[in-house]
């Protein structure tokens, strides 16, 4: 149970600055995901929270006391690594027992031969055995306790790594891309398990991932990190629906959000590819980008925009149509809910979107507020000029 | 019966020529192996059952007579005991020092390749040349070692001329030479230990360097250690050059070792048959070590 506060955290390696002043307060019992493209500094941030790496400046506070200079184990945080980091020479039982033995046995009691003779060791070992077996039972790995990590599948190793983390009842859990080494099916399954584990334990979870789907499905809050900065922190739905920065909009959501080159006119109306939209903004006139998610675009003959179908992705339950349009560098991706209604490759199609689907960003990439310009009344136009 | 052969039979029939060409293709390599490796070994074993003398026109099969003579010979037993003592001192010494040096070099940030080179020097230099330096260092009157002892107010010693110390002086030289080699092997082993295991150990509460060593480093070095111990043991069994240059097995056989016995019997007294019998004993020890290593290796080493 811990509240973790990160204040103005900076980290510079000899190559450059990896973390450029991160401020974040993680509530007690919260499941927060740090998500961002690889190299954005999210793993470094996690390692600094864990105490595996020192920060260049800034502070970490855990439960109201400063963690600076406190050793990793003394912070009482548990970490699950991407590669699981199980000790290959120890059985599953011993792997899970390591943190308990380190904490509860003295160095003398841990000694290979002599330790066995000490009376205290046997008593402590019995308690440790009970604890390990309880955790193994909880994670359903009891039959594996005698095996070595080399004899386990990826998913089983993952469970053992989680077991080693929860057995010591830490104040918070740190996950460093724990599912990236698993195959796609198992990954989806483990997502559910980790989310359930969080509900069961009620402990603070900090989960680092580059997979925005993991972040979206599991966490209570998402912190999007790009280029060593926290760009936006919020609930998954808020991050998806209301991105504050074009980098967030582009990173969250698959397929990527469509970004049209646009312009804010002098009267505040937005213009895309020469068409004036039914959306307006109070922001200053100039270049902007108008972004629309694939599911908010509709194929329609009456749409204001048009192009040629260059590629189709049929996923069975849904399909994506890639449309090459004049004036666009990348194809526009449109989701079609009924794959039976797909146009042919090479066909020209019209498409459009309603004004409230528009997320506009200024030249600096910052979000500008838009409103529906209601001067012209139309009966339910899909796209409006 | 008159039916055409089934496809199965046909497949088996077709296999014969394939097997024959496979043998033909393997033959050159197999022949060379027989000629270069197994042949000489068999010759040595055969020789140990003869009274052949180097240069003699003829020889006779004398069965186990060489072995009877050898086992009755006091010098052989002294030689065997000295060799085992040498191995028992040099192997732990060189392995422990090699590991220690490797750990120190690995933990330091700078000058790694410099230290690596320095410690590897004794391995690269031929021991014959270095033995001359050692002879000078250990000289009773003007040697560096006794000079230092005298400067510290201690009494010097005739290291190589004293029956009580000659073998141990050779052990020190043996450790000095083997440490660098072991260090390089341990360094390679240390580099291949995944970093995240140390992270995990840190998180799990292995705070002291010793507990990290016990939890991660030592077990992960298991395969390397096994190899280093075996190689050091085999090389120690082979000790010869330092003995030949510095003590010639003396004084009064106190530093006589197996290979040196073999050398004097075979090449100074030209008793090739007897020398071969000593070699067979030596080979038996080496074979034993190799078998021990592979038996341990198969059982202990199954890392993911």
XYZ file of C-alpha atoms in Angstrom:
689
model
C 0.000 0.000 0.000
C 1.802 3.042 -1.113
C 1.392 6.419 -2.614
C 4.314 7.240 -4.844
C 5.187 10.775 -5.702
C 7.663 11.722 -8.391
C 8.887 15.296 -8.341
C 10.800 17.022 -11.145
C 12.677 13.853 -11.940
C 15.537 14.130 -14.388
C 17.934 11.529 -15.654
C 20.848 12.135 -17.972
C 23.107 9.456 -19.388
C 26.300 10.462 -21.117
C 24.388 10.398 -24.416
C 21.781 12.926 -23.371
C 18.767 13.529 -21.220
C 16.414 10.559 -20.954
C 13.965 12.028 -18.453
C 13.285 15.730 -18.729
C 11.544 16.627 -15.517
C 8.781 14.160 -14.733
C 6.117 14.975 -12.150
C 3.590 12.322 -11.257
C 1.616 11.309 -8.223
C 0.498 7.708 -8.111
C -2.361 7.115 -5.724
C -2.426 4.313 -3.219
C -3.914 1.169 -4.756
C -3.983 2.600 -8.244
C -3.184 0.701 -11.449
C -1.262 3.143 -13.592
C 0.388 2.380 -16.921
C 3.413 4.195 -18.237
C 3.100 3.908 -21.960
C 5.142 5.291 -24.793
C 7.244 4.302 -27.778
C 10.500 2.490 -27.103
C 13.262 4.768 -25.934
C 10.894 7.274 -24.343
C 12.385 6.741 -20.882
C 9.525 4.810 -19.295
C 11.688 1.855 -18.261
C 14.313 4.220 -16.882
C 11.624 5.934 -14.829
C 10.517 2.566 -13.448
C 14.087 1.574 -12.616
C 14.591 4.849 -10.776
C 11.397 4.265 -8.780
C 12.679 0.761 -7.977
C 16.023 2.176 -6.884
C 18.014 0.224 -9.456
C 19.288 3.429 -10.932
C 19.935 6.831 -9.367
C 18.280 9.937 -10.775
C 20.298 12.952 -11.855
C 17.955 15.286 -10.011
C 14.468 15.317 -8.589
C 12.867 13.262 -5.852
C 10.902 10.092 -5.292
C 8.607 9.987 -2.284
C 7.032 6.744 -1.188
C 4.298 7.031 1.444
C 5.430 10.461 2.447
C 9.082 9.647 2.994
C 11.899 10.305 0.592
C 13.264 7.196 -1.120
C 16.517 8.823 -2.175
C 19.482 6.734 -1.161
C 17.222 3.927 0.065
C 18.269 0.550 -1.275
C 15.894 -1.236 -3.693
C 14.937 -3.970 -1.244
C 14.418 -1.490 1.589
C 11.901 0.407 -0.539
C 9.816 -2.760 -0.351
C 8.675 -2.608 -3.945
C 8.459 -5.737 -6.073
C 9.397 -5.782 -9.704
C 8.509 -8.132 -12.535
C 10.967 -7.988 -15.398
C 10.402 -8.391 -19.104
C 12.775 -11.356 -19.187
C 11.303 -12.649 -15.885
C 14.831 -12.676 -14.383
C 14.304 -15.998 -12.630
C 17.389 -17.595 -11.124
C 17.985 -20.487 -13.542
C 19.775 -22.704 -11.026
C 17.010 -22.537 -8.429
C 13.756 -24.466 -8.447
C 10.485 -22.591 -8.723
C 10.034 -22.974 -4.979
C 13.452 -21.531 -4.225
C 12.955 -18.711 -6.708
C 9.797 -17.613 -4.944
C 11.439 -18.105 -1.551
C 14.468 -15.898 -2.318
C 13.019 -12.559 -1.162
C 11.672 -14.156 2.027
C 14.964 -15.869 2.818
C 16.860 -12.645 2.226
C 14.545 -10.762 4.542
C 13.925 -13.271 7.300
C 17.199 -15.175 7.576
C 20.456 -13.674 8.769
C 23.554 -14.021 6.611
C 24.797 -16.699 8.977
C 21.553 -18.657 8.736
C 21.752 -18.534 4.941
C 25.236 -20.053 4.942
C 25.272 -23.324 2.998
C 26.118 -25.952 5.633
C 26.443 -24.112 8.913
C 23.093 -22.365 8.486
C 21.225 -25.640 8.501
C 22.477 -26.367 11.993
C 21.102 -23.185 13.498
C 17.807 -23.713 15.343
C 16.200 -20.488 14.118
C 16.591 -21.420 10.500
C 14.355 -24.451 10.615
C 11.534 -22.505 12.236
C 11.788 -19.671 9.697
C 12.024 -22.112 6.794
C 8.723 -23.662 7.864
C 6.975 -20.285 7.742
C 8.611 -19.519 4.404
C 7.375 -22.834 3.025
C 3.822 -22.012 4.063
C 4.027 -18.589 2.431
C 5.459 -19.911 -0.818
C 2.857 -22.657 -1.000
C 0.055 -20.190 -0.380
C 1.259 -17.996 -3.256
C 1.799 -21.008 -5.516
C -1.733 -22.085 -4.783
C -3.064 -18.641 -5.568
C -1.258 -18.597 -8.931
C -1.976 -22.279 -9.630
C 1.679 -23.216 -9.996
C 1.840 -25.740 -7.157
C 2.662 -28.675 -9.503
C 5.641 -26.718 -10.856
C 7.339 -25.971 -7.532
C 10.076 -28.566 -7.951
C 10.954 -27.662 -11.544
C 13.708 -25.388 -12.776
C 12.819 -22.278 -14.799
C 14.391 -23.867 -17.891
C 11.679 -26.521 -17.850
C 8.811 -24.023 -17.867
C 6.935 -22.340 -20.685
C 6.939 -18.570 -21.055
C 3.563 -18.180 -19.394
C 4.569 -20.381 -16.473
C 7.797 -18.419 -15.957
C 5.729 -15.258 -15.961
C 3.574 -16.656 -13.191
C 6.630 -17.635 -11.154
C 8.018 -14.125 -11.562
C 4.713 -12.714 -10.345
C 4.766 -15.192 -7.473
C 8.218 -14.039 -6.432
C 6.877 -10.480 -6.455
C 3.703 -11.017 -4.433
C 5.116 -13.409 -1.835
C 6.776 -10.623 0.111
C 3.636 -8.469 0.179
C 5.314 -5.341 -1.134
C 4.012 -1.804 -0.925
C 3.761 -1.562 -4.716
C 4.367 -3.641 -7.824
C 6.466 -2.482 -10.717
C 5.988 -4.278 -14.024
C 8.523 -3.720 -16.787
C 6.886 -4.878 -20.012
C 6.103 -8.244 -18.469
C 4.051 -9.596 -21.356
C 6.229 -8.681 -24.342
C 7.915 -12.076 -24.446
C 4.661 -14.014 -24.624
C 2.745 -15.005 -27.718
C -0.273 -12.933 -28.680
C -2.925 -15.253 -27.294
C -1.240 -15.733 -23.937
C -0.636 -12.007 -23.704
C -4.348 -11.284 -23.919
C -5.014 -13.943 -21.297
C -2.342 -12.639 -18.922
C -3.768 -9.130 -19.214
C -6.949 -10.348 -17.598
C -5.007 -12.190 -14.919
C -2.882 -9.210 -13.995
C -5.947 -6.974 -13.856
C -7.653 -9.533 -11.617
C -4.553 -9.763 -9.441
C -4.704 -6.020 -8.960
C -8.346 -6.148 -7.907
C -7.542 -8.983 -5.523
C -4.482 -7.404 -3.896
C -5.575 -3.784 -4.034
C -1.930 -2.719 -4.095
C -0.411 0.028 -6.199
C 0.569 -1.273 -9.647
C 2.908 0.615 -11.949
C 2.925 -1.024 -15.329
C 5.349 -0.076 -18.094
C 4.477 -1.078 -21.620
C 4.882 0.056 -25.185
C 1.690 -1.754 -26.093
C -1.106 0.785 -25.849
C -3.702 -2.002 -25.948
C -2.330 -3.365 -22.656
C -2.422 0.080 -21.119
C -5.940 0.759 -22.354
C -7.403 -2.541 -21.159
C -5.795 -2.925 -17.749
C -5.147 0.362 -16.096
C -7.145 2.920 -14.200
C -4.949 5.709 -15.456
C -2.488 5.977 -18.304
C 0.586 8.175 -18.335
C 1.787 8.723 -21.867
C 5.520 9.365 -22.061
C 7.182 10.591 -25.197
C 10.743 11.795 -25.508
C 11.407 11.762 -21.765
C 8.358 13.815 -20.845
C 4.951 12.959 -19.503
C 2.674 14.321 -22.175
C -0.681 13.394 -20.718
C -1.989 11.513 -17.705
C -5.561 10.403 -17.475
C -8.152 7.657 -17.677
C -7.878 5.442 -20.786
C -11.071 6.847 -22.275
C -9.925 10.423 -21.732
C -6.556 9.707 -23.329
C -8.283 8.156 -26.312
C -11.105 10.620 -26.760
C -9.433 13.775 -25.614
C -5.719 13.724 -26.446
C -3.972 16.941 -25.470
C -1.107 16.485 -27.899
C -0.888 15.115 -31.410
C 1.796 12.640 -30.296
C -0.636 11.157 -27.788
C -3.366 11.027 -30.417
C -1.049 9.247 -32.811
C 0.396 6.827 -30.274
C -2.863 5.670 -28.702
C -5.240 3.715 -30.904
C -4.730 1.133 -33.626
C -4.814 1.770 -36.479
C -3.270 5.184 -35.971
C -5.472 8.249 -36.014
C -5.763 9.929 -39.442
C -4.044 13.297 -39.565
C -5.169 15.632 -42.348
C -3.184 18.725 -43.142
C -5.429 21.656 -42.408
C -5.678 25.347 -41.759
C -7.470 27.573 -39.318
C -9.075 30.338 -41.311
C -9.327 33.925 -40.222
C -12.971 33.423 -39.210
C -12.047 30.449 -37.007
C -13.376 27.747 -39.316
C -11.233 24.691 -40.008
C -10.235 23.818 -43.510
C -9.065 20.396 -44.712
C -7.658 19.747 -48.162
C -9.403 22.825 -49.442
C -12.769 22.016 -47.875
C -14.133 24.158 -45.093
C -15.443 22.074 -42.220
C -18.413 22.635 -40.054
C -16.104 23.024 -37.105
C -14.709 26.197 -35.657
C -12.088 27.183 -33.146
C -11.102 30.232 -31.250
C -7.423 29.539 -31.801
C -5.269 31.831 -33.876
C -5.349 31.383 -37.625
C -2.631 29.326 -39.262
C -1.541 25.823 -40.140
C -3.055 23.011 -38.155
C -3.685 19.311 -38.282
C -7.121 17.833 -38.236
C -7.232 14.317 -36.825
C -10.046 11.822 -37.045
C -10.059 8.246 -35.714
C -10.686 5.473 -38.290
C -13.996 4.478 -36.718
C -15.328 8.034 -36.958
C -14.879 8.242 -40.731
C -17.641 6.935 -42.903
C -17.492 5.854 -46.499
C -20.227 7.673 -48.320
C -20.864 9.006 -51.760
C -21.941 12.294 -50.225
C -18.655 12.745 -48.318
C -16.679 15.853 -49.043
C -13.400 14.002 -49.421
C -12.572 11.318 -51.929
C -9.761 9.047 -52.950
C -8.815 5.630 -54.293
C -8.800 2.425 -52.279
C -5.160 1.255 -52.087
C -5.350 -1.529 -49.525
C -7.858 -3.588 -47.573
C -7.428 -5.257 -44.189
C -10.221 -7.666 -43.392
C -10.066 -8.885 -39.799
C -13.305 -10.835 -40.008
C -15.286 -8.903 -37.445
C -14.300 -5.582 -38.909
C -12.253 -4.286 -41.804
C -10.031 -1.344 -42.564
C -10.001 0.431 -45.894
C -6.884 2.401 -46.795
C -7.680 5.293 -49.065
C -5.066 7.239 -50.956
C -6.113 10.864 -51.345
C -4.574 13.753 -53.127
C -2.684 16.069 -50.823
C -2.105 13.316 -48.219
C 1.223 11.610 -47.579
C -0.226 8.578 -45.840
C -3.384 6.730 -46.778
C -6.500 7.513 -44.781
C -7.653 4.481 -42.790
C -11.371 3.944 -42.410
C -13.018 1.264 -40.318
C -15.883 -0.623 -41.884
C -17.980 -2.574 -39.425
C -19.390 -4.947 -41.982
C -16.603 -6.560 -44.027
C -19.283 -7.639 -46.504
C -19.564 -4.087 -47.736
C -15.954 -3.492 -48.721
C -15.139 -1.532 -51.848
C -12.701 -3.052 -54.339
C -9.063 -2.054 -54.452
C -8.669 0.713 -57.007
C -12.251 1.934 -56.646
C -12.826 5.608 -55.988
C -14.738 6.286 -52.829
C -16.017 9.326 -51.043
C -15.696 9.686 -47.276
C -16.425 12.148 -44.562
C -16.894 12.672 -40.848
C -19.123 14.580 -38.492
C -17.686 17.739 -36.941
C -17.501 16.404 -33.401
C -15.173 13.643 -34.577
C -12.546 16.273 -35.274
C -9.526 16.649 -32.985
C -7.494 19.612 -34.181
C -3.893 20.351 -33.239
C -1.942 23.528 -33.859
C 1.399 23.733 -35.592
C 3.184 22.944 -32.317
C 1.156 19.773 -31.892
C -0.978 21.124 -29.038
C -4.695 20.472 -29.043
C -6.997 23.329 -29.991
C -10.579 23.289 -28.833
C -13.139 22.990 -31.575
C -16.850 23.554 -31.601
C -19.502 22.804 -34.151
C -20.023 25.810 -36.320
C -23.781 25.884 -36.434
C -24.360 28.650 -38.914
C -25.381 26.335 -41.672
C -28.150 23.897 -40.892
C -28.143 20.632 -42.711
C -30.313 17.500 -42.204
C -27.722 14.982 -40.869
C -24.889 15.321 -43.303
C -22.104 12.906 -42.868
C -19.684 15.488 -43.958
C -20.323 19.077 -44.277
C -18.763 21.785 -46.276
C 6.053 -64.172 -53.370
C 6.228 -63.241 -56.971
C 4.668 -59.896 -56.301
C 6.715 -56.804 -56.940
C 8.578 -55.575 -53.874
C 6.467 -53.257 -51.748
C 7.439 -49.578 -51.729
C 8.683 -50.100 -48.210
C 11.094 -52.816 -49.253
C 12.200 -50.667 -52.100
C 12.965 -47.807 -49.741
C 15.035 -50.082 -47.544
C 16.845 -51.512 -50.522
C 17.687 -47.990 -51.615
C 19.213 -47.251 -48.284
C 22.245 -49.503 -48.650
C 24.127 -47.563 -51.312
C 23.370 -44.375 -49.406
C 24.943 -45.824 -46.286
C 27.930 -46.938 -48.289
C 28.522 -43.492 -49.729
C 28.059 -42.014 -46.277
C 30.851 -44.225 -44.979
C 32.971 -43.315 -47.970
C 32.477 -39.632 -47.288
C 33.296 -40.019 -43.598
C 36.321 -42.174 -44.328
C 38.961 -39.450 -44.857
C 38.134 -37.700 -41.604
C 37.864 -41.003 -39.783
C 41.130 -42.230 -41.274
C 42.977 -39.082 -40.247
C 41.540 -39.291 -36.756
C 42.685 -42.878 -36.513
C 46.122 -42.005 -37.807
C 46.738 -38.810 -35.868
C 44.874 -39.259 -32.594
C 43.849 -42.804 -31.812
C 46.867 -44.429 -33.506
C 49.564 -42.811 -31.344
C 47.517 -43.492 -28.229
C 47.208 -47.158 -29.134
C 50.921 -47.231 -29.940
C 51.822 -45.851 -26.515
C 49.619 -48.430 -24.814
C 51.128 -51.214 -26.943
C 54.635 -49.908 -26.270
C 54.073 -50.119 -22.534
C 53.831 -53.910 -22.880
C 57.269 -54.182 -24.536
C 60.901 -53.805 -23.514
C 61.579 -51.522 -26.467
C 64.495 -49.132 -26.086
C 64.811 -46.098 -28.280
C 66.959 -46.977 -31.291
C 67.016 -50.700 -30.529
C 66.646 -52.973 -33.574
C 64.163 -55.298 -31.926
C 61.849 -55.621 -28.965
C 60.013 -58.312 -27.085
C 56.530 -58.442 -25.589
C 56.977 -58.626 -21.866
C 53.382 -58.299 -20.755
C 52.864 -56.338 -17.563
C 56.533 -56.434 -16.536
C 56.939 -52.669 -16.985
C 53.937 -52.067 -14.734
C 55.223 -54.485 -12.074
C 58.536 -52.704 -12.113
C 56.906 -49.314 -11.991
C 54.640 -50.135 -9.058
C 57.621 -51.544 -7.184
C 59.700 -48.453 -7.858
C 59.913 -45.946 -5.020
C 60.632 -43.098 -7.441
C 57.355 -43.682 -9.273
C 55.341 -43.411 -6.058
C 57.231 -40.264 -5.010
C 56.604 -38.866 -8.473
C 52.884 -39.688 -8.312
C 52.560 -38.240 -4.812
C 54.371 -35.045 -5.862
C 52.168 -34.679 -8.926
C 48.984 -35.088 -6.885
C 50.275 -32.620 -4.280
C 51.072 -30.170 -7.058
C 47.585 -30.553 -8.555
C 45.945 -30.261 -5.139
C 47.714 -26.944 -4.499
C 47.777 -25.366 -7.947
C 44.159 -26.083 -8.967
C 42.428 -24.418 -5.995
C 45.022 -21.644 -5.945
C 44.838 -20.814 -9.633
C 41.035 -21.133 -9.773
C 40.456 -18.943 -6.707
C 42.971 -16.320 -7.802
C 41.683 -16.369 -11.385
C 38.108 -15.859 -10.170
C 39.165 -13.140 -7.746
C 41.097 -11.250 -10.382
C 38.263 -11.579 -12.871
C 35.760 -10.230 -10.326
C 38.016 -7.292 -9.499
C 38.602 -6.443 -13.148
C 34.895 -6.787 -13.940
C 33.824 -4.569 -11.065
C 36.245 -1.788 -11.896
C 35.315 0.723 -14.551
C 38.620 1.743 -16.076
C 41.771 0.104 -17.384
C 40.041 -3.216 -17.885
C 41.961 -4.247 -20.982
C 45.201 -3.096 -19.382
C 44.695 -5.358 -16.379
C 43.513 -8.174 -18.606
C 46.687 -7.989 -20.657
C 48.972 -7.787 -17.643
C 47.445 -10.813 -15.977
C 47.450 -12.737 -19.215
C 51.167 -12.103 -19.843
C 52.399 -15.207 -17.971
C 50.163 -17.340 -20.178
C 51.563 -15.880 -23.367
C 55.217 -15.955 -22.339
C 56.807 -19.407 -22.588
C 57.417 -20.849 -19.201
C 60.963 -21.847 -20.149
C 61.869 -18.177 -20.528
C 59.923 -17.131 -17.494
C 61.505 -19.954 -15.475
C 64.846 -18.203 -15.865
C 63.326 -15.093 -14.323
C 61.946 -17.197 -11.507
C 65.280 -18.857 -10.980
C 66.795 -15.443 -10.576
C 64.012 -14.259 -8.257
C 64.323 -17.316 -6.043
C 68.125 -17.329 -5.952
C 69.356 -17.820 -2.374
C 71.946 -15.018 -2.435
C 70.892 -12.277 -4.833
C 67.268 -13.283 -5.516
C 64.501 -10.710 -5.260
C 62.403 -12.826 -2.896
C 65.137 -13.328 -0.343
C 66.157 -9.699 -0.772
C 62.659 -8.599 0.172
C 62.561 -11.022 3.090
C 65.884 -9.717 4.346
C 64.673 -6.132 3.993
C 61.687 -7.090 6.139
C 64.028 -8.576 8.694
C 63.193 -12.185 7.891
C 65.558 -14.976 7.027
C 65.981 -15.983 3.389
C 65.650 -19.471 2.102
C 67.156 -21.684 -0.610
C 63.748 -22.165 -2.164
C 64.630 -24.449 -5.035
C 67.544 -26.205 -3.360
C 65.690 -27.258 -0.233
C 63.857 -30.585 -0.221
C 61.123 -29.106 1.920
C 60.339 -26.146 -0.318
C 61.258 -27.040 -3.927
C 57.863 -28.532 -4.814
C 55.971 -25.645 -3.189
C 58.091 -23.087 -5.026
C 57.096 -24.854 -8.239
C 53.468 -24.723 -7.110
C 53.706 -20.952 -6.720
C 55.122 -20.662 -10.236
C 52.352 -22.939 -11.494
C 49.663 -20.769 -9.875
C 51.336 -17.642 -11.211
C 51.169 -19.036 -14.717
C 47.669 -20.514 -14.642
C 45.885 -17.601 -12.956
C 45.827 -15.416 -16.058
C 44.356 -18.140 -18.220
C 41.631 -18.890 -15.674
C 40.953 -15.198 -15.286
C 40.217 -14.819 -18.993
C 37.790 -17.750 -18.889
C 36.058 -16.372 -15.799
C 35.845 -12.918 -17.377
C 34.075 -14.429 -20.368
C 31.717 -16.208 -17.976
C 31.027 -13.025 -15.996
C 30.213 -11.049 -19.117
C 27.587 -13.592 -20.124
C 25.644 -13.342 -16.849
C 22.463 -11.415 -17.660
C 22.316 -7.997 -15.963
C 18.668 -8.392 -15.030
C 19.556 -11.194 -12.607
C 21.543 -8.684 -10.560
C 18.589 -6.301 -10.731
C 16.318 -9.057 -9.474
C 18.795 -9.871 -6.705
C 18.850 -6.184 -5.729
C 15.059 -6.064 -5.542
C 14.899 -9.374 -3.665
C 17.157 -8.062 -0.933
C 20.583 -9.442 -1.784
C 22.299 -6.308 -0.573
C 25.860 -7.283 0.197
C 28.332 -8.116 -2.527
C 28.724 -11.518 -0.932
C 25.032 -12.386 -1.068
C 24.844 -11.256 -4.705
C 27.854 -13.437 -5.436
C 26.222 -16.410 -3.723
C 22.812 -15.862 -5.299
C 23.789 -14.983 -8.864
C 27.468 -14.918 -9.780
C 28.697 -18.209 -8.377
C 25.828 -20.403 -9.605
C 25.817 -18.738 -13.003
C 29.547 -19.351 -13.292
C 28.979 -23.049 -12.589
C 29.663 -24.338 -16.109
C 32.715 -22.098 -16.510
C 34.071 -23.134 -13.123
C 33.705 -26.790 -13.977
C 35.614 -26.254 -17.188
C 38.291 -24.136 -15.522
C 38.842 -26.695 -12.766
C 39.160 -29.550 -15.266
C 41.488 -27.662 -17.560
C 43.624 -26.470 -14.628
C 43.831 -30.003 -13.280
C 44.862 -31.475 -16.627
C 47.427 -28.746 -17.160
C 48.786 -29.256 -13.642
C 49.133 -32.964 -14.283
C 51.225 -32.011 -17.286
C 53.663 -29.870 -15.297
C 57.103 -30.347 -16.774
C 58.929 -27.306 -18.130
C 59.459 -25.509 -14.819
C 60.685 -28.749 -13.253
C 63.061 -29.421 -16.118
C 64.544 -25.934 -16.089
C 64.627 -25.200 -12.367
C 65.027 -28.365 -10.313
C 65.406 -31.404 -12.583
C 63.163 -33.243 -10.147
C 65.550 -32.625 -7.286
C 66.824 -32.169 -4.741
C 66.708 -35.937 -4.138
C 63.467 -36.471 -6.083
C 61.558 -33.984 -3.916
C 60.120 -32.264 -7.003
C 59.955 -35.302 -9.267
C 56.629 -35.321 -11.176
C 55.014 -37.845 -13.520
C 55.858 -36.272 -16.854
C 59.402 -35.606 -15.688
C 59.784 -39.272 -14.721
C 58.431 -40.241 -18.117
C 60.856 -37.893 -19.797
C 63.937 -39.145 -17.978
C 62.999 -42.794 -18.461
C 62.030 -42.397 -22.098
C 64.497 -39.855 -23.376
C 67.490 -39.957 -21.050
C 67.642 -43.676 -20.257
C 65.979 -44.556 -23.604
C 63.628 -47.011 -21.877
C 60.714 -46.268 -24.150
C 58.619 -49.192 -22.940
C 58.866 -48.133 -19.303
C 58.270 -44.479 -20.227
C 55.154 -45.557 -22.102
C 53.880 -47.338 -18.986
C 54.262 -44.100 -16.970
C 52.458 -42.245 -19.754
C 49.560 -44.686 -19.545
C 49.186 -43.919 -15.834
C 49.232 -40.210 -16.652
C 46.634 -40.700 -19.402
C 44.430 -42.652 -16.998
C 44.313 -39.648 -14.659
C 43.519 -37.250 -17.478
C 40.803 -39.565 -18.754
C 39.356 -39.822 -15.265
C 39.207 -36.039 -14.994
C 37.544 -35.728 -18.372
C 34.942 -38.336 -17.504
C 34.328 -36.627 -14.185
C 33.787 -33.332 -15.945
C 31.330 -34.669 -18.468
C 29.452 -36.607 -15.786
C 29.135 -33.493 -13.610
C 28.438 -31.314 -16.615
C 25.539 -33.455 -17.783
C 23.989 -33.438 -14.361
C 24.537 -29.882 -13.241
C 24.331 -27.722 -16.298
C 20.897 -27.238 -17.773
C 20.447 -23.522 -17.770
C 17.726 -21.873 -19.715
